[in-house]
PDB file of C-alpha atoms in Angstrom:
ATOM      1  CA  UNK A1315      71.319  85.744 -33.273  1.00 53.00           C
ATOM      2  CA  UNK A1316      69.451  83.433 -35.798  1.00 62.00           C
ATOM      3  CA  UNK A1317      66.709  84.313 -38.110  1.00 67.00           C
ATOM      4  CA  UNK A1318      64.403  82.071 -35.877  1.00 65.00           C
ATOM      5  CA  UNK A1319      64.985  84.631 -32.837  1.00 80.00           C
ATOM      6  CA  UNK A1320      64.163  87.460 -34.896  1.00 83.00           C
ATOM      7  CA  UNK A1321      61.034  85.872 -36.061  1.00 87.00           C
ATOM      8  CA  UNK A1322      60.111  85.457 -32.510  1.00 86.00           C
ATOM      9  CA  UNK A1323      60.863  88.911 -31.841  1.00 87.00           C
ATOM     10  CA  UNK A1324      58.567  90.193 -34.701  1.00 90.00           C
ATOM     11  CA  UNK A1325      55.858  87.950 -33.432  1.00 92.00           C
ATOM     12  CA  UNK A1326      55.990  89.103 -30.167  1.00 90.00           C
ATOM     13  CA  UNK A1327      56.150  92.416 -31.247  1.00 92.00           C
ATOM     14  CA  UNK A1328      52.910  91.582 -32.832  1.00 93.00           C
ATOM     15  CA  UNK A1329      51.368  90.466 -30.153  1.00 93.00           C
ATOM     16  CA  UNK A1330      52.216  93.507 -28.177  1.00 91.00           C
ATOM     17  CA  UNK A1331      51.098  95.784 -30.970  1.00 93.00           C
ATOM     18  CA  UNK A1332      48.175  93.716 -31.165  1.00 93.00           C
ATOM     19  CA  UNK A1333      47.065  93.594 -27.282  1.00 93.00           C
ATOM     20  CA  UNK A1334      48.767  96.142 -25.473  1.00 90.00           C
ATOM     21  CA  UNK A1335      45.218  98.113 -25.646  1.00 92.00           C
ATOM     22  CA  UNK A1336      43.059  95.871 -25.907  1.00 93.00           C
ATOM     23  CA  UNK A1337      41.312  94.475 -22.407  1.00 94.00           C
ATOM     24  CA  UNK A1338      43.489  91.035 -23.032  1.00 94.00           C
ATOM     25  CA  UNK A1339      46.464  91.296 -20.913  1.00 92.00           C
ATOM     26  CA  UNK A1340      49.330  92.347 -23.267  1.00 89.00           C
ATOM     27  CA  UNK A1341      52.184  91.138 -21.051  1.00 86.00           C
ATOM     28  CA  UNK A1342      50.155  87.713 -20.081  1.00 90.00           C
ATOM     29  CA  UNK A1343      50.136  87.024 -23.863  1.00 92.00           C
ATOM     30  CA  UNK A1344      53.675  87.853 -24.237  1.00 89.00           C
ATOM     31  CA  UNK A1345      55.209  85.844 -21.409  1.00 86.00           C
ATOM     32  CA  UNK A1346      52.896  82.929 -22.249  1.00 91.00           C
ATOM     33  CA  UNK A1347      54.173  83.096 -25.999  1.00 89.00           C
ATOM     34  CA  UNK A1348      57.707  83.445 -24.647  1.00 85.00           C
ATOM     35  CA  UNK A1349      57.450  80.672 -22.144  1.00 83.00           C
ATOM     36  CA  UNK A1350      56.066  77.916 -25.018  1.00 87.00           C
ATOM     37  CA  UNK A1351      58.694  79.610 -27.704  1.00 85.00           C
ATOM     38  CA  UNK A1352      61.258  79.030 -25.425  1.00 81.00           C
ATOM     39  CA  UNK A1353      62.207  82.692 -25.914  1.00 78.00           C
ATOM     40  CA  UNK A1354      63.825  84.643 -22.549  1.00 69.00           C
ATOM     41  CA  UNK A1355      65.424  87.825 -21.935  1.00 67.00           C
ATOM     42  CA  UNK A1356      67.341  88.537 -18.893  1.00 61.00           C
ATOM     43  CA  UNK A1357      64.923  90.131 -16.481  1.00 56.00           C
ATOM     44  CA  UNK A1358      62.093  90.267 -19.312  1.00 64.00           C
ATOM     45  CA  UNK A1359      63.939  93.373 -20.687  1.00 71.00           C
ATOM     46  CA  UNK A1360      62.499  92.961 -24.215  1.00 78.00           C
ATOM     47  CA  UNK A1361      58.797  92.236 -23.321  1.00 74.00           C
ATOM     48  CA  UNK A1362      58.885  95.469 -21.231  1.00 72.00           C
ATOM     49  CA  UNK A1363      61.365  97.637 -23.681  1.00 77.00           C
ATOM     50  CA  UNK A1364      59.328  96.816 -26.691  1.00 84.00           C
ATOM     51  CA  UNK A1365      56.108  98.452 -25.458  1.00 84.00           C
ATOM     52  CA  UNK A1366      58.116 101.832 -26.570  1.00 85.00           C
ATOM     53  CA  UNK A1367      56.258 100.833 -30.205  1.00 89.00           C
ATOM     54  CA  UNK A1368      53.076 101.059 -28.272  1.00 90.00           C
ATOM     55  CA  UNK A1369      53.844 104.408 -27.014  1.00 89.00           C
ATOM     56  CA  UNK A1370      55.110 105.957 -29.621  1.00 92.00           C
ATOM     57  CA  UNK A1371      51.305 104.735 -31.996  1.00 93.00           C
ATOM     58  CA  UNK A1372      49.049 106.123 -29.024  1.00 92.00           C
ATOM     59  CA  UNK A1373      51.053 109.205 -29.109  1.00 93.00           C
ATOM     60  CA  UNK A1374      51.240 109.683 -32.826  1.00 93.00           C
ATOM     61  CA  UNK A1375      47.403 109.054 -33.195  1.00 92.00           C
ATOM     62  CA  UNK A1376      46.471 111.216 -30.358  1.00 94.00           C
ATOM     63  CA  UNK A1377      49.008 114.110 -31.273  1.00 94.00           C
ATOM     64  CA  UNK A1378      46.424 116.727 -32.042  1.00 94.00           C
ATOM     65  CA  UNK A1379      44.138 116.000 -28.941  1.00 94.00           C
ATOM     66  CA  UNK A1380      47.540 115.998 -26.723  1.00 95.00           C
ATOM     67  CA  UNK A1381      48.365 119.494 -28.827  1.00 96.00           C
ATOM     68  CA  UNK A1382      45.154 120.874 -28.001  1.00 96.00           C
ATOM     69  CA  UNK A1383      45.083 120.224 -24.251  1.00 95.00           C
ATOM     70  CA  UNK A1384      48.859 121.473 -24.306  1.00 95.00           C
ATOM     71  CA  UNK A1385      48.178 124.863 -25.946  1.00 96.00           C
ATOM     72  CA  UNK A1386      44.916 125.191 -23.934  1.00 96.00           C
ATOM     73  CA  UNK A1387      46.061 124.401 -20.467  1.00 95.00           C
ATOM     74  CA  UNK A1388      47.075 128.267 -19.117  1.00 93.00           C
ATOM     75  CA  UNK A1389      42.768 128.993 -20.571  1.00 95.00           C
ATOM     76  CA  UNK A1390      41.285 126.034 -19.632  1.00 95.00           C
ATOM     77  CA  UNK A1391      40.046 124.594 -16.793  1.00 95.00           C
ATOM     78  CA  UNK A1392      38.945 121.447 -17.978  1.00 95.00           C
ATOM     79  CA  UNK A1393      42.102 120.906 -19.906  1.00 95.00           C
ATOM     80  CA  UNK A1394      44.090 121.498 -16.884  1.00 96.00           C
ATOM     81  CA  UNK A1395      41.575 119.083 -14.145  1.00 96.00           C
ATOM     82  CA  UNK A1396      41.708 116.657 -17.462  1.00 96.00           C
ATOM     83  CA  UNK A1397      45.794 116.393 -16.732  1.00 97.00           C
ATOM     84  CA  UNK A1398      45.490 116.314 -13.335  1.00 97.00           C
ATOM     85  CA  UNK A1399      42.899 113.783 -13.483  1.00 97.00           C
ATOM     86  CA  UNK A1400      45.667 111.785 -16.061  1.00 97.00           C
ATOM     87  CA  UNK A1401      48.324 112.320 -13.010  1.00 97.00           C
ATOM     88  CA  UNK A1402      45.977 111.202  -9.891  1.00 97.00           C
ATOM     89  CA  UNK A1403      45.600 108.141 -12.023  1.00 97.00           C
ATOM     90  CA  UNK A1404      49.066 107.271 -13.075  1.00 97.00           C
ATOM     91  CA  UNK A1405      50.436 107.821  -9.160  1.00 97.00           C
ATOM     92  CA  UNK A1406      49.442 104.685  -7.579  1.00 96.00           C
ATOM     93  CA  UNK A1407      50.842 102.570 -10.382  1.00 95.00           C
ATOM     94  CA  UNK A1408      54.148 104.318  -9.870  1.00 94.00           C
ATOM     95  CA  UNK A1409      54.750 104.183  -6.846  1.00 95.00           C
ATOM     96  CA  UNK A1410      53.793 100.848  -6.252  1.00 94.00           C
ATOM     97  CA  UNK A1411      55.637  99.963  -9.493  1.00 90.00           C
ATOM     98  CA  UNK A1412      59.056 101.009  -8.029  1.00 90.00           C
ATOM     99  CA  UNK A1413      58.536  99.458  -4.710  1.00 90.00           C
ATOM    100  CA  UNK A1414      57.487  96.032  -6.028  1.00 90.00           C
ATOM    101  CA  UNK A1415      59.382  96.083  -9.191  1.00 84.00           C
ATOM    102  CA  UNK A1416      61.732  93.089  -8.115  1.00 84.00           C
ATOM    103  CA  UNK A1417      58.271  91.044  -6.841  1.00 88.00           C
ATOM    104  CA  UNK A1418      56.547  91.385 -10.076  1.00 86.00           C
ATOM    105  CA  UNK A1419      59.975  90.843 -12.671  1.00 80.00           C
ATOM    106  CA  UNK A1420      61.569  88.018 -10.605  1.00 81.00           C
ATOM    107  CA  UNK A1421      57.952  86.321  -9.358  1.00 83.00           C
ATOM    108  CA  UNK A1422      54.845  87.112 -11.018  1.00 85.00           C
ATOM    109  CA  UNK A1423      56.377  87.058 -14.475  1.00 82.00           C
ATOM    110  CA  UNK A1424      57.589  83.828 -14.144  1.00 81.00           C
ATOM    111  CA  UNK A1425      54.390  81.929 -13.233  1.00 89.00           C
ATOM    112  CA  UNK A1426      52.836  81.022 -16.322  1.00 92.00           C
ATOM    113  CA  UNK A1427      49.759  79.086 -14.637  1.00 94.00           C
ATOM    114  CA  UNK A1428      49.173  82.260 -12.556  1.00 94.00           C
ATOM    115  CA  UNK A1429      48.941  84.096 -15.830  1.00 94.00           C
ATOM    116  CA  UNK A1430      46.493  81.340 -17.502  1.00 95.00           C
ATOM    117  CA  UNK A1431      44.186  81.635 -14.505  1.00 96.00           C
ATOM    118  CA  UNK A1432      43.986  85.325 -14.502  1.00 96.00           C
ATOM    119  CA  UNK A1433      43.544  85.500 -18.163  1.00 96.00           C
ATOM    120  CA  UNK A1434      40.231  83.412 -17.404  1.00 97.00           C
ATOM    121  CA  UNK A1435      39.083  84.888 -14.242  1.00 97.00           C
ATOM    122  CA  UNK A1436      39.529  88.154 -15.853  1.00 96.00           C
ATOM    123  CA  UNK A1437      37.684  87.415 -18.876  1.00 96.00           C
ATOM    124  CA  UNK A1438      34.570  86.515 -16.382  1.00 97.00           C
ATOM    125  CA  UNK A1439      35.101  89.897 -14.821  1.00 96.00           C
ATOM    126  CA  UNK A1440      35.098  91.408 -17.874  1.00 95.00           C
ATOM    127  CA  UNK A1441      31.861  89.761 -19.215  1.00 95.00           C
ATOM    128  CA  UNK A1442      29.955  90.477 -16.319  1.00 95.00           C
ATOM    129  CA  UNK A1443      30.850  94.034 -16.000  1.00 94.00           C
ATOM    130  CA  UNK A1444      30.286  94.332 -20.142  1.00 93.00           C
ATOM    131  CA  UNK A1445      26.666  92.779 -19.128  1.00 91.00           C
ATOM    132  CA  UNK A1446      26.221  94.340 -16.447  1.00 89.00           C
ATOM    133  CA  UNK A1447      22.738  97.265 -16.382  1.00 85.00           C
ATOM    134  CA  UNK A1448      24.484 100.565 -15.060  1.00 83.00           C
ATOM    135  CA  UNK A1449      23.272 104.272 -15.392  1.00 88.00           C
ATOM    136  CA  UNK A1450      26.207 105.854 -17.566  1.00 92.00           C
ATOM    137  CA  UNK A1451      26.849 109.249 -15.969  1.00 95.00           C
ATOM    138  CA  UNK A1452      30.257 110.590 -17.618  1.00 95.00           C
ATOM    139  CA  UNK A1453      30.566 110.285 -21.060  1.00 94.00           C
ATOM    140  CA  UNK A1454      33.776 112.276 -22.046  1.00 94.00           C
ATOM    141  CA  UNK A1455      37.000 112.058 -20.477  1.00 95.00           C
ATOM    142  CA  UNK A1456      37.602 115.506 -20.099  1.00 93.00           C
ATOM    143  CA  UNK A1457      34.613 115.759 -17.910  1.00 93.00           C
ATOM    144  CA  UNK A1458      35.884 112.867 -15.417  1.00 96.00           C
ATOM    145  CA  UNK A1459      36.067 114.284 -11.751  1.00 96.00           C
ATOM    146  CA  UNK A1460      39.441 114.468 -10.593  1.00 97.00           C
ATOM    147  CA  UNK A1461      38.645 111.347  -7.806  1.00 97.00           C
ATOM    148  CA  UNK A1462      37.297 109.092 -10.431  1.00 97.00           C
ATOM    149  CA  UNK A1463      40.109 109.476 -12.241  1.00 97.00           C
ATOM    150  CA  UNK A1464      42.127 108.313  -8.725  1.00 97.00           C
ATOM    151  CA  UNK A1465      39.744 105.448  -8.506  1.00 97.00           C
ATOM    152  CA  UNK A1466      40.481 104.197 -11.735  1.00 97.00           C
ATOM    153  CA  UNK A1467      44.121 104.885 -11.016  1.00 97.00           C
ATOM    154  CA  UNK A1468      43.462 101.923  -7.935  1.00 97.00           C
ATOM    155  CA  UNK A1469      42.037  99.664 -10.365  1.00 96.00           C
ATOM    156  CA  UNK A1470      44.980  99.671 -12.482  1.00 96.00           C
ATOM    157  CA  UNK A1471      47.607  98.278  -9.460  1.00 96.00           C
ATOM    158  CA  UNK A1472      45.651  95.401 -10.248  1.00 95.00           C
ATOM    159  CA  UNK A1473      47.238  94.647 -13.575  1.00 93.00           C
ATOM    160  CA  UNK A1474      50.749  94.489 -11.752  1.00 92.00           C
ATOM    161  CA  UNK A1475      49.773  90.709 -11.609  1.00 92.00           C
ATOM    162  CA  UNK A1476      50.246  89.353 -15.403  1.00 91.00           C
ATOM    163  CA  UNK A1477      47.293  88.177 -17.090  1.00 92.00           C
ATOM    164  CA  UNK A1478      44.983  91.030 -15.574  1.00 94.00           C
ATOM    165  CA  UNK A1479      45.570  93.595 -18.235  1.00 93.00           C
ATOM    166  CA  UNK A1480      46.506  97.487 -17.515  1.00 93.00           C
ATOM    167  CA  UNK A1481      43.428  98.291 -19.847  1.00 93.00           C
ATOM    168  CA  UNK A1482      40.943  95.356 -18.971  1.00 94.00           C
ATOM    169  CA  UNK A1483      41.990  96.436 -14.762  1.00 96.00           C
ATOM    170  CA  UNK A1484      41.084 100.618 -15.944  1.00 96.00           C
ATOM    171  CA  UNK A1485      38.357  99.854 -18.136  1.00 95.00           C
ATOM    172  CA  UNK A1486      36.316  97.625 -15.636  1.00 95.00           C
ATOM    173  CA  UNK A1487      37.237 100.253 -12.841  1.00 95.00           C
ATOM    174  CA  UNK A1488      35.982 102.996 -14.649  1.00 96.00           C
ATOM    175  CA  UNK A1489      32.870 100.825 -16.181  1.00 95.00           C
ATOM    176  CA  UNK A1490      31.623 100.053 -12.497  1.00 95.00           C
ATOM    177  CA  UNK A1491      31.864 103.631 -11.624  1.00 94.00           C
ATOM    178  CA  UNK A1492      29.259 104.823 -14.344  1.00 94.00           C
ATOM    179  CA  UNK A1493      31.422 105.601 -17.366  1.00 96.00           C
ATOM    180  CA  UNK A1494      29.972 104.829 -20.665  1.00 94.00           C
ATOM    181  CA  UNK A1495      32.080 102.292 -22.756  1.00 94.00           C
ATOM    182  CA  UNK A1496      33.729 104.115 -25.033  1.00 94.00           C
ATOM    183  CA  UNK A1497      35.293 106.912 -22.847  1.00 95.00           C
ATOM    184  CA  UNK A1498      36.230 104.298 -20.735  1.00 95.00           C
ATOM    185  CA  UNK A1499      38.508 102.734 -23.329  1.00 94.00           C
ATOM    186  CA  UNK A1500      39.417 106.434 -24.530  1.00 95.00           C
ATOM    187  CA  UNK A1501      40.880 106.924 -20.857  1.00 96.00           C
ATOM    188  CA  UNK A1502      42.725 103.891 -20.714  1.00 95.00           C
ATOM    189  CA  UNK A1503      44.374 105.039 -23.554  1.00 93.00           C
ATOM    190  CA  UNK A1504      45.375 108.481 -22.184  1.00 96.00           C
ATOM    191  CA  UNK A1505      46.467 106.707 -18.983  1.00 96.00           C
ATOM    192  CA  UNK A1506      48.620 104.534 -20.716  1.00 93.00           C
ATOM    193  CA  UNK A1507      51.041 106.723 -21.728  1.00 93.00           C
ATOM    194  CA  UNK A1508      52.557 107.670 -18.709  1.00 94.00           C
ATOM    195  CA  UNK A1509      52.064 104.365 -17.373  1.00 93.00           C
ATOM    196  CA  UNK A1510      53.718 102.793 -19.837  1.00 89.00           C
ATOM    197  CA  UNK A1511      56.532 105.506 -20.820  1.00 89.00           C
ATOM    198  CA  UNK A1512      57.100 105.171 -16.849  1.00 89.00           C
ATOM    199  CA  UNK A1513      57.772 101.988 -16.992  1.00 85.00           C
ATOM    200  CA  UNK A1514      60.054 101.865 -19.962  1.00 83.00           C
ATOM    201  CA  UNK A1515      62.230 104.274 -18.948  1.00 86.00           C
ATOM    202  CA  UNK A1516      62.837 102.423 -15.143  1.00 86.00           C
ATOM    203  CA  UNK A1517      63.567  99.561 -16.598  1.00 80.00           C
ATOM    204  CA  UNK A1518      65.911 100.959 -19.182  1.00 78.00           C
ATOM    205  CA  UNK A1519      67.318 102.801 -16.505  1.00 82.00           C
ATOM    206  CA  UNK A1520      67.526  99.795 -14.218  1.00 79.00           C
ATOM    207  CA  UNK A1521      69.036  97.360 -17.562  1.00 73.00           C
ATOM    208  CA  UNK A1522      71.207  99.781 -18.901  1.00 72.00           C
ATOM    209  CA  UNK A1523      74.274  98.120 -18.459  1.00 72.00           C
ATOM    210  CA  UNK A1524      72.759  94.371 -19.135  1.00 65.00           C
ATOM    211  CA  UNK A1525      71.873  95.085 -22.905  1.00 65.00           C
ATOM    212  CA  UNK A1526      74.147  94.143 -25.582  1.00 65.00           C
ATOM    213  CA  UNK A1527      73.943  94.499 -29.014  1.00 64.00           C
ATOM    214  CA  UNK A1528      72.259  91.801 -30.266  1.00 64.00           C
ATOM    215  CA  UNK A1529      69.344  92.906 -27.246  1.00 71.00           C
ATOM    216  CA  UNK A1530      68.871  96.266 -29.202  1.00 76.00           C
ATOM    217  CA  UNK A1531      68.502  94.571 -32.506  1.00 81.00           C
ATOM    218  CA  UNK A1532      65.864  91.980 -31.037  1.00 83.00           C
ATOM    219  CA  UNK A1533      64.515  94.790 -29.466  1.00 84.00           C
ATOM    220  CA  UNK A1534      64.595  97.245 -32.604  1.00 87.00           C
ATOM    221  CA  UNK A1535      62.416  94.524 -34.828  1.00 89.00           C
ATOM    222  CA  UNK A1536      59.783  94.255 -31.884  1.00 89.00           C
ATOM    223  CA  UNK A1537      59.884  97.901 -31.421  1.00 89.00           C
ATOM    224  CA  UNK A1538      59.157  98.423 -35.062  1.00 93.00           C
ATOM    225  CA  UNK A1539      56.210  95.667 -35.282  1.00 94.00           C
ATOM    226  CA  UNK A1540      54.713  96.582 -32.059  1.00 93.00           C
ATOM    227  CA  UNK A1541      54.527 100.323 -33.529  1.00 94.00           C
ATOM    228  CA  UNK A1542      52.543  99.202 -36.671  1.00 95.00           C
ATOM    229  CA  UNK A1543      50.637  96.536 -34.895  1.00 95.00           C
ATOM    230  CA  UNK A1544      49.303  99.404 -32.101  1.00 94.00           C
ATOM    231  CA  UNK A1545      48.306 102.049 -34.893  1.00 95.00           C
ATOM    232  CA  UNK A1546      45.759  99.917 -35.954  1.00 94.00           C
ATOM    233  CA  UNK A1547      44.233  98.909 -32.844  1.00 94.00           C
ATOM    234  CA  UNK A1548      43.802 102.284 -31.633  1.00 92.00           C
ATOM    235  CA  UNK A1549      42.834 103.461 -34.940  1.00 92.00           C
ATOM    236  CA  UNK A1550      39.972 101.320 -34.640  1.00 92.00           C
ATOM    237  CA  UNK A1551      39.134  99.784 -31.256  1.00 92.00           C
ATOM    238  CA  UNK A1552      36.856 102.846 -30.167  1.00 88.00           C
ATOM    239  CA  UNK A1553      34.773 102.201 -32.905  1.00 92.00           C
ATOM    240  CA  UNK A1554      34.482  98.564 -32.446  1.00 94.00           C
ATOM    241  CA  UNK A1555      33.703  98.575 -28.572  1.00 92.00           C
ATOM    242  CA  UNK A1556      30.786 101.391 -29.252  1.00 88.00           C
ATOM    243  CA  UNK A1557      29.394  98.730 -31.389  1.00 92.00           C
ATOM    244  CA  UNK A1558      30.236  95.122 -29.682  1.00 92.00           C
ATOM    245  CA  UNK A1559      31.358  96.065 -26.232  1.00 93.00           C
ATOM    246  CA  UNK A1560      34.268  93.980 -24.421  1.00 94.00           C
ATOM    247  CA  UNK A1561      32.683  90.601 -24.453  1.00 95.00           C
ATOM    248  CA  UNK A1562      34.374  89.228 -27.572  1.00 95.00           C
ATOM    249  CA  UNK A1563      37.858  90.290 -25.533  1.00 96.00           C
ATOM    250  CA  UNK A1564      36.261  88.143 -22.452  1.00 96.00           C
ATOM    251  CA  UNK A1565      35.908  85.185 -24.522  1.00 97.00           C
ATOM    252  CA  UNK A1566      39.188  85.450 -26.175  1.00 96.00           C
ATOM    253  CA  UNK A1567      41.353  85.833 -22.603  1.00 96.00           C
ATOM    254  CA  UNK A1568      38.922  83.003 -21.273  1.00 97.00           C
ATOM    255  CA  UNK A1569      39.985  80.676 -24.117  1.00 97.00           C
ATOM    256  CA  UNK A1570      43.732  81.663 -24.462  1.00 96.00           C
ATOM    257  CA  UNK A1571      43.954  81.456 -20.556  1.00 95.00           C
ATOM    258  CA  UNK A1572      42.375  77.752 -20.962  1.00 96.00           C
ATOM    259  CA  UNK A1573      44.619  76.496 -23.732  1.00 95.00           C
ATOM    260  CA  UNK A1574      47.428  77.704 -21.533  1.00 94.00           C
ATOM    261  CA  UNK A1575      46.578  75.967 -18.756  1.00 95.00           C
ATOM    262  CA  UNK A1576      46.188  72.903 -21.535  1.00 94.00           C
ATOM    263  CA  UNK A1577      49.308  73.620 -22.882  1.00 93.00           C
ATOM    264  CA  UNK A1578      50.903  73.651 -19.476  1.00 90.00           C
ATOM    265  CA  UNK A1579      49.962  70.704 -17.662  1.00 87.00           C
ATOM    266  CA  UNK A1580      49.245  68.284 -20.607  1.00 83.00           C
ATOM    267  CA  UNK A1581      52.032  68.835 -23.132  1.00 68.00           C
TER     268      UNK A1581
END
């Protein structure tokens, strides 16, 4: 392992950090960075094992709110309709995520143009439904009825295909349902963590006996800058999208998707 491959392991890590929450596609930036870096791990282990830095932020910055629910859940009913709400959500992701796990490791994350054209179709989507005139009727997340929070759940399969984005797929879902902006980012947060922690620990489960020692360390400095990276996005993205909405992340997937595509077929 060469100084050059950790590099590429702290900028990927970076990029994780950077995207994982943001409506952008995460993994679709990662596997197009990897694919032009000429970086590869066997069965995209480290691109999937390195979101653990992303966890670990969203749970640190959300620790009190988590706390609060925690302690309040044998008092409260909205506390408790609030975690079941997090759970409807997260179950059609898992389920489909073990089924078609082999599809989506062996297939779908080895189609770079795929990704490219999702990252621009998706940052249409996105425009449209950030422009689009809708009467907001749930404002806080804690107040989302247990089948919108299934609903939004569906919408999130959809980011099984790379370049869609978990977030962009949750936030649109729950945008076109009558959820203000900023909750709607707030629960994509939320429902990222067991989406995410779910699918860190089948896949470490699954690679267990595939990672060696200079995996781990690749992994450890991607871990570590993914961590940092993510702390600051969701220190601040809430903020940002009350004020500018999601169409600056639109044009940003539409031109990353098109330079892709460029870099692709032209160089």
């Amino acid at each position: 392992m060469d100084q050059q491959t950790l590099f590429e392991a702290a900028f990927l890590g970076l990029l994780e950090g950077l995207t994982e929450f943001l409506p952008v596609s995460s993994t679709g930036h990662i596997l197009l960075a990897g694919h032009f870096l000429g970086f590869e791990s066997e069965g995209k282990v480290f691109e999937v094992l390195i979101q653990f830095g992303a966890i670990l932020a969203i749970l640190l910055v959300y620790f009190r709110r988590l706390w609060t629910i925690a302690l309040t859940l044998p008092s409260s009913a909205t506390s408790r309709r609030f975690v079941a709400g997090i759970v409807l959500a997260f179950l059609p992701a898992a389920v489909i995520g073990v089924f078609a796990h082999g599809f989506i490791k062996t297939v779908l994350f080895e189609a770079p143009t795929l990704i490219c054209i999702m990252l621009v179709l998706g940052g249409f989507v996105l425009l449209w439904v950030d422009r689009r005139k809708t009467t907001v009727r749930y404002s806080d997340v804690q107040d989302y009825p247990l089948m919108l929070a299934l609903k939004i759940g569906l919408f999130q399969t959809i980011a099984f295909i790379p370049g869609v984005s978990r977030s962009g797929a949750t936030i649109a879902g729950a945008l076109l349902m009558g959820t203000d902006k900023r909750s709607a980012a707030e629960f994509s947060f939320f429902l990222a963590m067991p989406t995410m922690g779910g699918a860190f620990a089948f896949d470490l489960w699954l690679n267990r006996n595939a990672l060696s020692g200079d995996d781990l360390s690749l992994i450890a400095v991607g871990f570590a800058v993914a961590f940092v990276a993510a702390i600051i996005v969701v220190r601040s993205l809430l903020d940002f999208v009350s004020r500018h909405g999601f169409a600056p992340f639109a044009y940003w997937r539409i031109l990353v998707g098109t330079l892709g595509l460029i870099g692709i077929y032209l160089l």
